[in-house]
Tab-separated table of N, CA, C and O in Angstrom:
chain	number	residue	atom	x	y	z
A	159	MET	N	1.031	26.446	23.417
A	159	MET	CA	0.759	25.591	24.550
A	159	MET	C	-0.261	24.530	24.130
A	159	MET	O	-1.335	24.859	23.645
A	160	ILE	N	0.073	23.270	24.278
A	160	ILE	CA	-0.793	22.167	23.884
A	160	ILE	C	-1.481	21.612	25.119
A	160	ILE	O	-0.842	21.329	26.132
A	161	ASP	N	-2.805	21.473	25.011
A	161	ASP	CA	-3.596	20.901	26.091
A	161	ASP	C	-3.625	19.383	25.898
A	161	ASP	O	-4.453	18.860	25.157
A	162	GLU	N	-2.684	18.691	26.545
A	162	GLU	CA	-2.525	17.256	26.330
A	162	GLU	C	-3.775	16.444	26.659
A	162	GLU	O	-4.128	15.539	25.890
A	163	PRO	N	-4.484	16.704	27.767
A	163	PRO	CA	-5.705	15.917	28.019
A	163	PRO	C	-6.750	16.077	26.912
A	163	PRO	O	-7.414	15.114	26.538
A	164	PHE	N	-6.860	17.291	26.350
A	164	PHE	CA	-7.807	17.515	25.267
A	164	PHE	C	-7.408	16.712	24.031
A	164	PHE	O	-8.238	16.026	23.430
A	165	ILE	N	-6.130	16.796	23.643
A	165	ILE	CA	-5.642	16.064	22.471
A	165	ILE	C	-5.819	14.562	22.673
A	165	ILE	O	-6.248	13.845	21.759
A	166	ARG	N	-5.516	14.081	23.862
A	166	ARG	CA	-5.670	12.652	24.156
A	166	ARG	C	-7.138	12.247	24.064
A	166	ARG	O	-7.473	11.223	23.451
A	167	SER	N	-8.016	13.063	24.623
A	167	SER	CA	-9.449	12.756	24.572
A	167	SER	C	-9.974	12.734	23.145
A	167	SER	O	-10.721	11.833	22.758
A	168	VAL	N	-9.582	13.706	22.346
A	168	VAL	CA	-10.028	13.750	20.945
A	168	VAL	C	-9.491	12.536	20.192
A	168	VAL	O	-10.219	11.907	19.415
A	169	GLY	N	-8.245	12.181	20.428
A	169	GLY	CA	-7.675	10.999	19.780
A	169	GLY	C	-8.426	9.729	20.140
A	169	GLY	O	-8.745	8.911	19.264
A	170	ILE	N	-8.731	9.564	21.414
A	170	ILE	CA	-9.486	8.389	21.864
A	170	ILE	C	-10.863	8.371	21.223
A	170	ILE	O	-11.338	7.328	20.756
A	171	MET	N	-11.520	9.545	21.159
A	171	MET	CA	-12.861	9.619	20.575
A	171	MET	C	-12.840	9.287	19.087
A	171	MET	O	-13.708	8.561	18.591
A	172	VAL	N	-11.858	9.785	18.367
A	172	VAL	CA	-11.773	9.523	16.924
A	172	VAL	C	-11.528	8.038	16.661
A	172	VAL	O	-12.169	7.425	15.800
A	173	ILE	N	-10.621	7.450	17.414
A	173	ILE	CA	-10.329	6.020	17.235
A	173	ILE	C	-11.558	5.182	17.578
A	173	ILE	O	-11.935	4.268	16.828
A	174	ALA	N	-12.198	5.486	18.704
A	174	ALA	CA	-13.390	4.728	19.103
A	174	ALA	C	-14.509	4.899	18.074
A	174	ALA	O	-15.187	3.927	17.719
A	175	ALA	N	-14.699	6.116	17.579
A	175	ALA	CA	-15.742	6.357	16.575
A	175	ALA	C	-15.473	5.550	15.318
A	175	ALA	O	-16.395	4.950	14.741
A	176	ALA	N	-14.228	5.505	14.885
A	176	ALA	CA	-13.885	4.746	13.677
A	176	ALA	C	-14.110	3.252	13.876
A	176	ALA	O	-14.701	2.582	13.018
A	177	VAL	N	-13.662	2.730	15.010
A	177	VAL	CA	-13.813	1.302	15.286
A	177	VAL	C	-15.287	0.928	15.374
A	177	VAL	O	-15.739	-0.052	14.763
A	178	PHE	N	-16.066	1.724	16.104
A	178	PHE	CA	-17.489	1.420	16.252
A	178	PHE	C	-18.239	1.611	14.938
A	178	PHE	O	-19.176	0.873	14.645
A	179	ALA	N	-17.854	2.600	14.133
A	179	ALA	CA	-18.503	2.811	12.836
A	179	ALA	C	-18.242	1.628	11.904
A	179	ALA	O	-19.152	1.184	11.194
A	180	LEU	N	-17.008	1.131	11.899
A	180	LEU	CA	-16.708	-0.053	11.079
A	180	LEU	C	-17.529	-1.256	11.541
A	180	LEU	O	-18.045	-2.015	10.715
A	181	GLY	N	-17.640	-1.413	12.844
A	181	GLY	CA	-18.454	-2.509	13.377
A	181	GLY	C	-19.924	-2.359	13.017
A	181	GLY	O	-20.587	-3.345	12.662
A	182	ALA	N	-20.428	-1.133	13.061
A	182	ALA	CA	-21.832	-0.895	12.724
A	182	ALA	C	-22.092	-1.174	11.255
A	182	ALA	O	-23.106	-1.775	10.889
A	183	ARG	N	-21.174	-0.742	10.407
A	183	ARG	CA	-21.349	-1.000	8.962
A	183	ARG	C	-21.293	-2.492	8.658
A	183	ARG	O	-21.957	-2.964	7.747
A	184	ALA	N	-20.495	-3.222	9.416
A	184	ALA	CA	-20.387	-4.668	9.193
A	184	ALA	C	-21.707	-5.379	9.477
A	184	ALA	O	-22.008	-6.406	8.861
A	185	VAL	N	-22.496	-4.824	10.402
A	185	VAL	CA	-23.794	-5.435	10.733
A	185	VAL	C	-24.960	-4.597	10.219
A	185	VAL	O	-26.090	-4.742	10.672
A	186	SER	N	-24.681	-3.684	9.281
A	186	SER	CA	-25.692	-2.854	8.599
A	186	SER	C	-26.497	-1.961	9.542
A	186	SER	O	-27.707	-1.827	9.399
A	187	LEU	N	-25.834	-1.365	10.511
A	187	LEU	CA	-26.466	-0.378	11.388
A	187	LEU	C	-26.031	1.014	10.972
A	187	LEU	O	-24.926	1.191	10.454
A	188	PRO	N	-26.868	2.018	11.207
A	188	PRO	CA	-26.443	3.394	10.910
A	188	PRO	C	-25.255	3.789	11.787
A	188	PRO	O	-25.165	3.390	12.957
A	189	THR	N	-24.351	4.583	11.232
A	189	THR	CA	-23.165	4.970	11.991
A	189	THR	C	-23.516	5.823	13.197
A	189	THR	O	-22.772	5.822	14.181
A	190	ILE	N	-24.632	6.536	13.164
A	190	ILE	CA	-25.014	7.358	14.315
A	190	ILE	C	-25.213	6.493	15.556
A	190	ILE	O	-24.884	6.896	16.669
A	191	VAL	N	-25.716	5.280	15.369
A	191	VAL	CA	-25.880	4.351	16.499
A	191	VAL	C	-24.512	3.986	17.059
A	191	VAL	O	-24.321	3.953	18.288
A	192	ALA	N	-23.559	3.745	16.183
A	192	ALA	CA	-22.205	3.414	16.632
A	192	ALA	C	-21.591	4.569	17.403
A	192	ALA	O	-20.935	4.365	18.432
A	193	TYR	N	-21.795	5.788	16.915
A	193	TYR	CA	-21.240	6.959	17.608
A	193	TYR	C	-21.862	7.129	18.988
A	193	TYR	O	-21.174	7.474	19.954
A	194	LEU	N	-23.163	6.894	19.094
A	194	LEU	CA	-23.826	7.001	20.395
A	194	LEU	C	-23.302	5.957	21.380
A	194	LEU	O	-23.025	6.259	22.547
A	195	VAL	N	-23.152	4.728	20.902
A	195	VAL	CA	-22.635	3.657	21.770
A	195	VAL	C	-21.198	3.958	22.183
A	195	VAL	O	-20.828	3.797	23.359
A	196	ALA	N	-20.383	4.430	21.249
A	196	ALA	CA	-18.994	4.776	21.579
A	196	ALA	C	-18.963	5.893	22.609
A	196	ALA	O	-18.171	5.844	23.565
A	197	GLY	N	-19.807	6.899	22.440
A	197	GLY	CA	-19.857	8.000	23.396
A	197	GLY	C	-20.286	7.545	24.779
A	197	GLY	O	-19.709	7.958	25.791
A	198	LEU	N	-21.295	6.685	24.839
A	198	LEU	CA	-21.732	6.150	26.133
A	198	LEU	C	-20.632	5.328	26.790
A	198	LEU	O	-20.399	5.417	27.993
A	199	LEU	N	-19.958	4.531	25.986
A	199	LEU	CA	-18.895	3.685	26.518
A	199	LEU	C	-17.721	4.508	27.037
A	199	LEU	O	-17.188	4.249	28.116
A	200	LEU	N	-17.332	5.537	26.289
A	200	LEU	CA	-16.180	6.348	26.692
A	200	LEU	C	-16.498	7.320	27.824
A	200	LEU	O	-15.633	7.654	28.606
A	201	GLY	N	-17.730	7.777	27.874
A	201	GLY	CA	-18.088	8.800	28.855
A	201	GLY	C	-18.711	8.246	30.119
A	201	GLY	O	-18.012	7.856	31.057
A	202	PRO	N	-20.040	8.202	30.147
A	202	PRO	CA	-20.736	7.853	31.386
A	202	PRO	C	-20.447	6.451	31.923
A	202	PRO	O	-20.405	6.253	33.131
A	203	LEU	N	-20.230	5.473	31.044
A	203	LEU	CA	-20.054	4.102	31.533
A	203	LEU	C	-18.671	3.826	32.097
A	203	LEU	O	-18.537	3.105	33.082
A	204	THR	N	-17.637	4.379	31.478
A	204	THR	CA	-16.281	4.080	31.941
A	204	THR	C	-15.526	5.303	32.452
A	204	THR	O	-14.564	5.158	33.187
A	205	GLY	N	-15.913	6.487	32.013
A	205	GLY	CA	-15.215	7.702	32.428
A	205	GLY	C	-13.861	7.883	31.775
A	205	GLY	O	-13.032	8.660	32.255
A	206	ILE	N	-13.613	7.182	30.672
A	206	ILE	CA	-12.329	7.298	29.976
A	206	ILE	C	-12.136	8.722	29.466
A	206	ILE	O	-11.046	9.279	29.542
A	207	VAL	N	-13.213	9.315	28.938
A	207	VAL	CA	-13.160	10.688	28.436
A	207	VAL	C	-14.092	11.542	29.295
A	207	VAL	O	-15.263	11.220	29.446
A	208	GLU	N	-13.541	12.603	29.849
A	208	GLU	CA	-14.352	13.546	30.618
A	208	GLU	C	-14.739	14.710	29.720
A	208	GLU	O	-13.947	15.166	28.896
A	209	VAL	N	-15.953	15.196	29.902
A	209	VAL	CA	-16.436	16.298	29.071
A	209	VAL	C	-15.913	17.606	29.651
A	209	VAL	O	-16.444	18.124	30.621
A	210	SER	N	-14.871	18.118	29.040
A	210	SER	CA	-14.324	19.407	29.446
A	210	SER	C	-15.024	20.495	28.645
A	210	SER	O	-15.825	20.221	27.748
A	211	GLU	N	-14.698	21.721	28.938
A	211	GLU	CA	-15.292	22.835	28.204
A	211	GLU	C	-14.892	22.779	26.728
A	211	GLU	O	-15.703	23.052	25.837
A	212	ALA	N	-13.660	22.393	26.448
A	212	ALA	CA	-13.188	22.305	25.060
A	212	ALA	C	-13.912	21.192	24.307
A	212	ALA	O	-14.304	21.376	23.153
A	213	ILE	N	-14.098	20.047	24.943
A	213	ILE	CA	-14.816	18.938	24.307
A	213	ILE	C	-16.261	19.341	24.048
A	213	ILE	O	-16.829	19.043	22.990
A	214	HIS	N	-16.862	20.021	24.989
A	214	HIS	CA	-18.245	20.487	24.828
A	214	HIS	C	-18.354	21.444	23.634
A	214	HIS	O	-19.304	21.359	22.848
A	215	LEU	N	-17.394	22.325	23.481
A	215	LEU	CA	-17.380	23.263	22.354
A	215	LEU	C	-17.249	22.523	21.024
A	215	LEU	O	-17.945	22.842	20.053
A	216	VAL	N	-16.388	21.512	20.982
A	216	VAL	CA	-16.227	20.719	19.762
A	216	VAL	C	-17.539	19.997	19.432
A	216	VAL	O	-17.960	19.941	18.272
A	217	ALA	N	-18.205	19.465	20.449
A	217	ALA	CA	-19.475	18.761	20.226
A	217	ALA	C	-20.544	19.700	19.677
A	217	ALA	O	-21.258	19.352	18.729
A	218	GLU	N	-20.660	20.886	20.241
A	218	GLU	CA	-21.639	21.851	19.743
A	218	GLU	C	-21.322	22.266	18.317
A	218	GLU	O	-22.227	22.402	17.482
A	219	THR	N	-20.061	22.446	18.014
A	219	THR	CA	-19.661	22.808	16.655
A	219	THR	C	-20.014	21.692	15.679
A	219	THR	O	-20.483	21.948	14.567
A	220	GLY	N	-19.809	20.455	16.085
A	220	GLY	CA	-20.158	19.314	15.235
A	220	GLY	C	-21.638	19.262	14.921
A	220	GLY	O	-22.035	18.991	13.780
A	221	ILE	N	-22.479	19.532	15.918
A	221	ILE	CA	-23.925	19.535	15.690
A	221	ILE	C	-24.310	20.655	14.737
A	221	ILE	O	-25.115	20.465	13.822
A	222	VAL	N	-23.720	21.819	14.916
A	222	VAL	CA	-24.001	22.946	14.019
A	222	VAL	C	-23.607	22.596	12.595
A	222	VAL	O	-24.359	22.833	11.640
A	223	LEU	N	-22.428	22.011	12.408
A	223	LEU	CA	-21.971	21.640	11.072
A	223	LEU	C	-22.856	20.557	10.456
A	223	LEU	O	-23.135	20.583	9.251
A	224	LEU	N	-23.313	19.599	11.265
A	224	LEU	CA	-24.205	18.557	10.774
A	224	LEU	C	-25.507	19.165	10.258
A	224	LEU	O	-25.967	18.844	9.158
A	225	LEU	N	-26.098	20.058	11.036
A	225	LEU	CA	-27.344	20.695	10.611
A	225	LEU	C	-27.115	21.585	9.396
A	225	LEU	O	-27.959	21.664	8.493
A	226	PHE	N	-25.973	22.261	9.334
A	226	PHE	CA	-25.640	23.091	8.179
A	226	PHE	C	-25.514	22.226	6.928
A	226	PHE	O	-26.032	22.576	5.857
A	227	LEU	N	-24.832	21.085	7.050
A	227	LEU	CA	-24.687	20.167	5.930
A	227	LEU	C	-26.039	19.673	5.452
A	227	LEU	O	-26.309	19.602	4.250
A	228	PHE	N	-26.900	19.347	6.379
A	228	PHE	CA	-28.247	18.899	6.019
A	228	PHE	C	-28.983	20.001	5.262
A	228	PHE	O	-29.648	19.744	4.258
A	229	GLY	N	-28.838	21.249	5.708
A	229	GLY	CA	-29.457	22.374	5.023
A	229	GLY	C	-28.915	22.570	3.626
A	229	GLY	O	-29.651	22.913	2.699
A	230	LEU	N	-27.613	22.344	3.441
A	230	LEU	CA	-27.015	22.472	2.115
A	230	LEU	C	-27.544	21.422	1.143
A	230	LEU	O	-27.715	21.695	-0.047
A	231	GLU	N	-27.788	20.227	1.640
A	231	GLU	CA	-28.227	19.137	0.781
A	231	GLU	C	-29.732	19.116	0.561
A	231	GLU	O	-30.224	18.396	-0.302
A	232	LEU	N	-30.458	19.891	1.327
A	232	LEU	CA	-31.914	19.903	1.232
A	232	LEU	C	-32.340	20.785	0.076
A	232	LEU	O	-31.858	21.901	-0.085
A	233	SER	N	-33.240	20.302	-0.754
A	233	SER	CA	-33.757	21.105	-1.857
A	233	SER	C	-35.270	21.233	-1.710
A	233	SER	O	-35.907	20.426	-1.025
A	234	PHE	N	-35.833	22.224	-2.373
A	234	PHE	CA	-37.271	22.419	-2.296
A	234	PHE	C	-38.025	21.259	-2.928
A	234	PHE	O	-39.127	20.933	-2.518
A	235	ASP	N	-37.429	20.618	-3.921
A	235	ASP	CA	-38.068	19.448	-4.530
A	235	ASP	C	-38.184	18.308	-3.521
A	235	ASP	O	-39.207	17.624	-3.455
A	236	LYS	N	-37.124	18.095	-2.733
A	236	LYS	CA	-37.176	17.056	-1.703
A	236	LYS	C	-38.221	17.396	-0.647
A	236	LYS	O	-38.941	16.519	-0.180
A	237	ILE	N	-38.292	18.674	-0.280
A	237	ILE	CA	-39.267	19.094	0.733
A	237	ILE	C	-40.680	18.862	0.217
A	237	ILE	O	-41.542	18.345	0.941
A	238	ARG	N	-40.940	19.250	-1.034
A	238	ARG	CA	-42.270	19.042	-1.619
A	238	ARG	C	-42.607	17.562	-1.705
A	238	ARG	O	-43.751	17.166	-1.501
A	239	GLY	N	-41.610	16.744	-1.990
A	239	GLY	CA	-41.848	15.310	-2.142
A	239	GLY	C	-42.205	14.609	-0.850
A	239	GLY	O	-42.975	13.653	-0.851
A	240	VAL	N	-41.649	15.068	0.235
A	240	VAL	CA	-41.899	14.410	1.522
A	240	VAL	C	-42.563	15.347	2.523
A	240	VAL	O	-42.681	15.003	3.700
A	241	GLY	N	-43.018	16.500	2.076
A	241	GLY	CA	-43.545	17.532	2.974
A	241	GLY	C	-44.605	17.063	3.939
A	241	GLY	O	-44.480	17.206	5.153
A	242	GLY	N	-45.687	16.483	3.428
A	242	GLY	CA	-46.787	16.058	4.297
A	242	GLY	C	-46.387	14.966	5.254
A	242	GLY	O	-46.696	15.015	6.451
A	243	VAL	N	-45.689	13.974	4.715
A	243	VAL	CA	-45.243	12.857	5.556
A	243	VAL	C	-44.252	13.353	6.611
A	243	VAL	O	-44.330	12.971	7.786
A	244	ALA	N	-43.322	14.219	6.192
A	244	ALA	CA	-42.323	14.734	7.130
A	244	ALA	C	-42.972	15.572	8.218
A	244	ALA	O	-42.590	15.491	9.383
A	245	LEU	N	-43.967	16.377	7.833
A	245	LEU	CA	-44.655	17.202	8.821
A	245	LEU	C	-45.393	16.340	9.836
A	245	LEU	O	-45.314	16.573	11.043
A	246	LEU	N	-46.083	15.338	9.347
A	246	LEU	CA	-46.809	14.430	10.242
A	246	LEU	C	-45.840	13.636	11.122
A	246	LEU	O	-46.005	13.556	12.340
A	247	ALA	N	-44.804	13.055	10.504
A	247	ALA	CA	-43.846	12.257	11.269
A	247	ALA	C	-43.055	13.119	12.243
A	247	ALA	O	-42.845	12.739	13.401
A	248	GLY	N	-42.615	14.292	11.780
A	248	GLY	CA	-41.848	15.184	12.655
A	248	GLY	C	-42.677	15.696	13.827
A	248	GLY	O	-42.219	15.718	14.966
A	249	GLY	N	-43.893	16.103	13.530
A	249	GLY	CA	-44.773	16.579	14.610
A	249	GLY	C	-45.079	15.488	15.611
A	249	GLY	O	-45.061	15.709	16.827
A	250	SER	N	-45.350	14.284	15.098
A	250	SER	CA	-45.617	13.146	15.990
A	250	SER	C	-44.393	12.817	16.833
A	250	SER	O	-44.512	12.534	18.028
A	251	GLN	N	-43.212	12.859	16.203
A	251	GLN	CA	-41.983	12.560	16.930
A	251	GLN	C	-41.764	13.549	18.060
A	251	GLN	O	-41.409	13.167	19.176
A	252	ILE	N	-42.015	14.816	17.797
A	252	ILE	CA	-41.820	15.838	18.822
A	252	ILE	C	-42.780	15.621	19.980
A	252	ILE	O	-42.377	15.578	21.151
A	253	VAL	N	-44.058	15.470	19.668
A	253	VAL	CA	-45.073	15.313	20.721
A	253	VAL	C	-44.821	14.037	21.529
A	253	VAL	O	-44.825	14.066	22.772
A	254	LEU	N	-44.589	12.927	20.840
A	254	LEU	CA	-44.391	11.655	21.550
A	254	LEU	C	-43.105	11.648	22.372
A	254	LEU	O	-43.079	11.090	23.475
A	255	THR	N	-42.060	12.271	21.874
A	255	THR	CA	-40.805	12.311	22.625
A	255	THR	C	-40.939	13.178	23.869
A	255	THR	O	-40.444	12.811	24.939
A	256	VAL	N	-41.612	14.313	23.751
A	256	VAL	CA	-41.829	15.162	24.933
A	256	VAL	C	-42.657	14.399	25.962
A	256	VAL	O	-42.306	14.353	27.145
A	257	ILE	N	-43.755	13.792	25.524
A	257	ILE	CA	-44.613	13.052	26.457
A	257	ILE	C	-43.843	11.908	27.107
A	257	ILE	O	-43.884	11.714	28.329
A	258	GLY	N	-43.115	11.126	26.286
A	258	GLY	CA	-42.331	10.016	26.832
A	258	GLY	C	-41.266	10.481	27.810
A	258	GLY	O	-41.067	9.876	28.866
A	259	GLY	N	-40.578	11.580	27.472
A	259	GLY	CA	-39.558	12.120	28.371
A	259	GLY	C	-40.144	12.617	29.680
A	259	GLY	O	-39.593	12.373	30.756
A	260	VAL	N	-41.286	13.301	29.601
A	260	VAL	CA	-41.942	13.810	30.814
A	260	VAL	C	-42.382	12.649	31.691
A	260	VAL	O	-42.148	12.646	32.907
A	261	VAL	N	-43.029	11.648	31.097
A	261	VAL	CA	-43.504	10.497	31.875
A	261	VAL	C	-42.330	9.761	32.518
A	261	VAL	O	-42.373	9.431	33.709
A	262	LEU	N	-41.277	9.518	31.755
A	262	LEU	CA	-40.109	8.812	32.290
A	262	LEU	C	-39.476	9.590	33.450
A	262	LEU	O	-39.191	9.017	34.506
A	263	CYS	N	-39.276	10.892	33.258
A	263	CYS	CA	-38.679	11.701	34.321
A	263	CYS	C	-39.578	11.776	35.539
A	263	CYS	O	-39.108	11.728	36.684
A	264	TYR	N	-40.876	11.877	35.300
A	264	TYR	CA	-41.829	11.944	36.418
A	264	TYR	C	-41.801	10.635	37.206
A	264	TYR	O	-41.819	10.637	38.438
A	265	LEU	N	-41.706	9.502	36.491
A	265	LEU	CA	-41.611	8.202	37.162
A	265	LEU	C	-40.304	8.048	37.939
A	265	LEU	O	-40.238	7.302	38.917
A	266	LEU	N	-39.266	8.763	37.487
A	266	LEU	CA	-37.985	8.713	38.198
A	266	LEU	C	-37.936	9.659	39.389
A	266	LEU	O	-36.917	9.765	40.056
A	267	GLY	N	-39.033	10.379	39.631
A	267	GLY	CA	-39.119	11.210	40.819
A	267	GLY	C	-38.905	12.697	40.604
A	267	GLY	O	-38.842	13.456	41.561
A	268	PHE	N	-38.784	13.136	39.373
A	268	PHE	CA	-38.630	14.564	39.093
A	268	PHE	C	-39.988	15.259	39.217
A	268	PHE	O	-41.022	14.646	38.968
A	269	ALA	N	-39.957	16.525	39.576
A	269	ALA	CA	-41.180	17.329	39.581
A	269	ALA	C	-41.601	17.579	38.137
A	269	ALA	O	-40.848	17.319	37.195
A	270	PHE	N	-42.821	18.127	37.955
A	270	PHE	CA	-43.351	18.277	36.598
A	270	PHE	C	-42.515	19.217	35.730
A	270	PHE	O	-42.203	18.886	34.591
A	271	VAL	N	-42.165	20.398	36.239
A	271	VAL	CA	-41.444	21.375	35.416
A	271	VAL	C	-40.072	20.847	34.991
A	271	VAL	O	-39.733	20.901	33.800
A	272	PRO	N	-39.248	20.309	35.907
A	272	PRO	CA	-37.986	19.716	35.439
A	272	PRO	C	-38.202	18.554	34.463
A	272	PRO	O	-37.430	18.389	33.516
A	273	SER	N	-39.265	17.779	34.669
A	273	SER	CA	-39.582	16.688	33.745
A	273	SER	C	-39.895	17.236	32.356
A	273	SER	O	-39.469	16.679	31.344
A	274	LEU	N	-40.632	18.332	32.306
A	274	LEU	CA	-40.979	18.943	31.031
A	274	LEU	C	-39.731	19.481	30.334
A	274	LEU	O	-39.549	19.281	29.124
A	275	VAL	N	-38.853	20.129	31.090
A	275	VAL	CA	-37.614	20.654	30.511
A	275	VAL	C	-36.766	19.516	29.959
A	275	VAL	O	-36.234	19.592	28.842
A	276	LEU	N	-36.630	18.434	30.703
A	276	LEU	CA	-35.852	17.286	30.229
A	276	LEU	C	-36.513	16.613	29.032
A	276	LEU	O	-35.834	16.154	28.115
A	277	GLY	N	-37.842	16.561	29.011
A	277	GLY	CA	-38.557	16.000	27.868
A	277	GLY	C	-38.312	16.800	26.601
A	277	GLY	O	-38.094	16.240	25.524
A	278	VAL	N	-38.331	18.129	26.719
A	278	VAL	CA	-38.057	18.991	25.566
A	278	VAL	C	-36.601	18.839	25.131
A	278	VAL	O	-36.303	18.761	23.934
A	279	ALA	N	-35.677	18.757	26.094
A	279	ALA	CA	-34.257	18.564	25.762
A	279	ALA	C	-34.057	17.233	25.037
A	279	ALA	O	-33.287	17.155	24.075
A	280	LEU	N	-34.760	16.210	25.475
A	280	LEU	CA	-34.690	14.904	24.814
A	280	LEU	C	-35.193	15.004	23.381
A	280	LEU	O	-34.634	14.394	22.465
A	281	THR	N	-36.219	15.810	23.178
A	281	THR	CA	-36.755	16.009	21.827
A	281	THR	C	-35.712	16.619	20.908
A	281	THR	O	-35.532	16.180	19.772
A	282	PHE	N	-34.999	17.651	21.395
A	282	PHE	CA	-33.981	18.285	20.563
A	282	PHE	C	-32.864	17.311	20.226
A	282	PHE	O	-32.392	17.254	19.094
A	283	SER	N	-32.430	16.531	21.213
A	283	SER	CA	-31.326	15.607	20.951
A	283	SER	C	-31.764	14.501	20.003
A	283	SER	O	-31.001	14.101	19.120
A	284	SER	N	-32.987	14.017	20.131
A	284	SER	CA	-33.442	12.962	19.223
A	284	SER	C	-33.659	13.518	17.822
A	284	SER	O	-33.494	12.802	16.835
A	285	THR	N	-34.000	14.796	17.717
A	285	THR	CA	-34.161	15.412	16.399
A	285	THR	C	-32.831	15.455	15.663
A	285	THR	O	-32.771	15.219	14.454
A	286	VAL	N	-31.751	15.723	16.374
A	286	VAL	CA	-30.426	15.721	15.753
A	286	VAL	C	-30.106	14.329	15.226
A	286	VAL	O	-29.552	14.177	14.130
A	287	ILE	N	-30.482	13.294	15.961
A	287	ILE	CA	-30.248	11.918	15.517
A	287	ILE	C	-31.049	11.634	14.244
A	287	ILE	O	-30.533	11.065	13.284
A	288	VAL	N	-32.305	12.068	14.214
A	288	VAL	CA	-33.143	11.856	13.033
A	288	VAL	C	-32.559	12.602	11.841
A	288	VAL	O	-32.523	12.076	10.718
A	289	VAL	N	-32.087	13.828	12.061
A	289	VAL	CA	-31.475	14.594	10.966
A	289	VAL	C	-30.259	13.851	10.424
A	289	VAL	O	-30.072	13.748	9.213
A	290	LYS	N	-29.432	13.318	11.288
A	290	LYS	CA	-28.247	12.572	10.850
A	290	LYS	C	-28.656	11.333	10.055
A	290	LYS	O	-28.053	11.023	9.022
A	291	LEU	N	-29.692	10.643	10.492
A	291	LEU	CA	-30.167	9.477	9.742
A	291	LEU	C	-30.690	9.886	8.374
A	291	LEU	O	-30.465	9.203	7.379
A	292	LEU	N	-31.386	11.032	8.295
A	292	LEU	CA	-31.860	11.525	7.003
A	292	LEU	C	-30.699	11.869	6.078
A	292	LEU	O	-30.747	11.584	4.885
A	293	VAL	N	-29.662	12.489	6.629
A	293	VAL	CA	-28.490	12.822	5.816
A	293	VAL	C	-27.842	11.545	5.299
A	293	VAL	O	-27.463	11.447	4.134
A	294	ASP	N	-27.715	10.529	6.155
A	294	ASP	CA	-27.100	9.276	5.742
A	294	ASP	C	-27.908	8.567	4.660
A	294	ASP	O	-27.343	8.014	3.719
A	295	THR	N	-29.231	8.575	4.786
A	295	THR	CA	-30.052	7.847	3.818
A	295	THR	C	-30.237	8.614	2.509
A	295	THR	O	-30.462	8.008	1.477
A	296	SER	N	-30.120	9.951	2.543
A	296	SER	CA	-30.318	10.722	1.320
A	296	SER	C	-29.067	10.767	0.450
A	296	SER	O	-29.132	11.136	-0.706
A	297	SER	N	-27.920	10.419	1.011
A	297	SER	CA	-26.699	10.482	0.200
A	297	SER	C	-26.272	9.141	-0.306
A	297	SER	O	-26.853	8.165	-0.196
């Protein structure tokens, strides 16, 4: 049994990702930016692709594979070479993203606890973006 809406959605996402990635490379932008713009365009802005349970599962699997790939390519020599800078930059990124997310959500009318939860969630999602940029620049 073939789930036609799922296959159609995946096809649209793959085509959009390829088109936006080619456009990003033409103007020297990281492909992760192109993927984010394509996702925003297909999802929340136009509703062309709806996030079903199957699409959500594919997205989570992709993030797991991305982090796994980053772990495979990471060596102790690279960690030693950038350890202090990475610790400082990573720690600063986490703290500043949580604070920025909390302040933004609080200004939008959320209570403190939901603002804090959304700020932490924003931190995790931005960390995945940073990891992808590191993978792109290290290869």
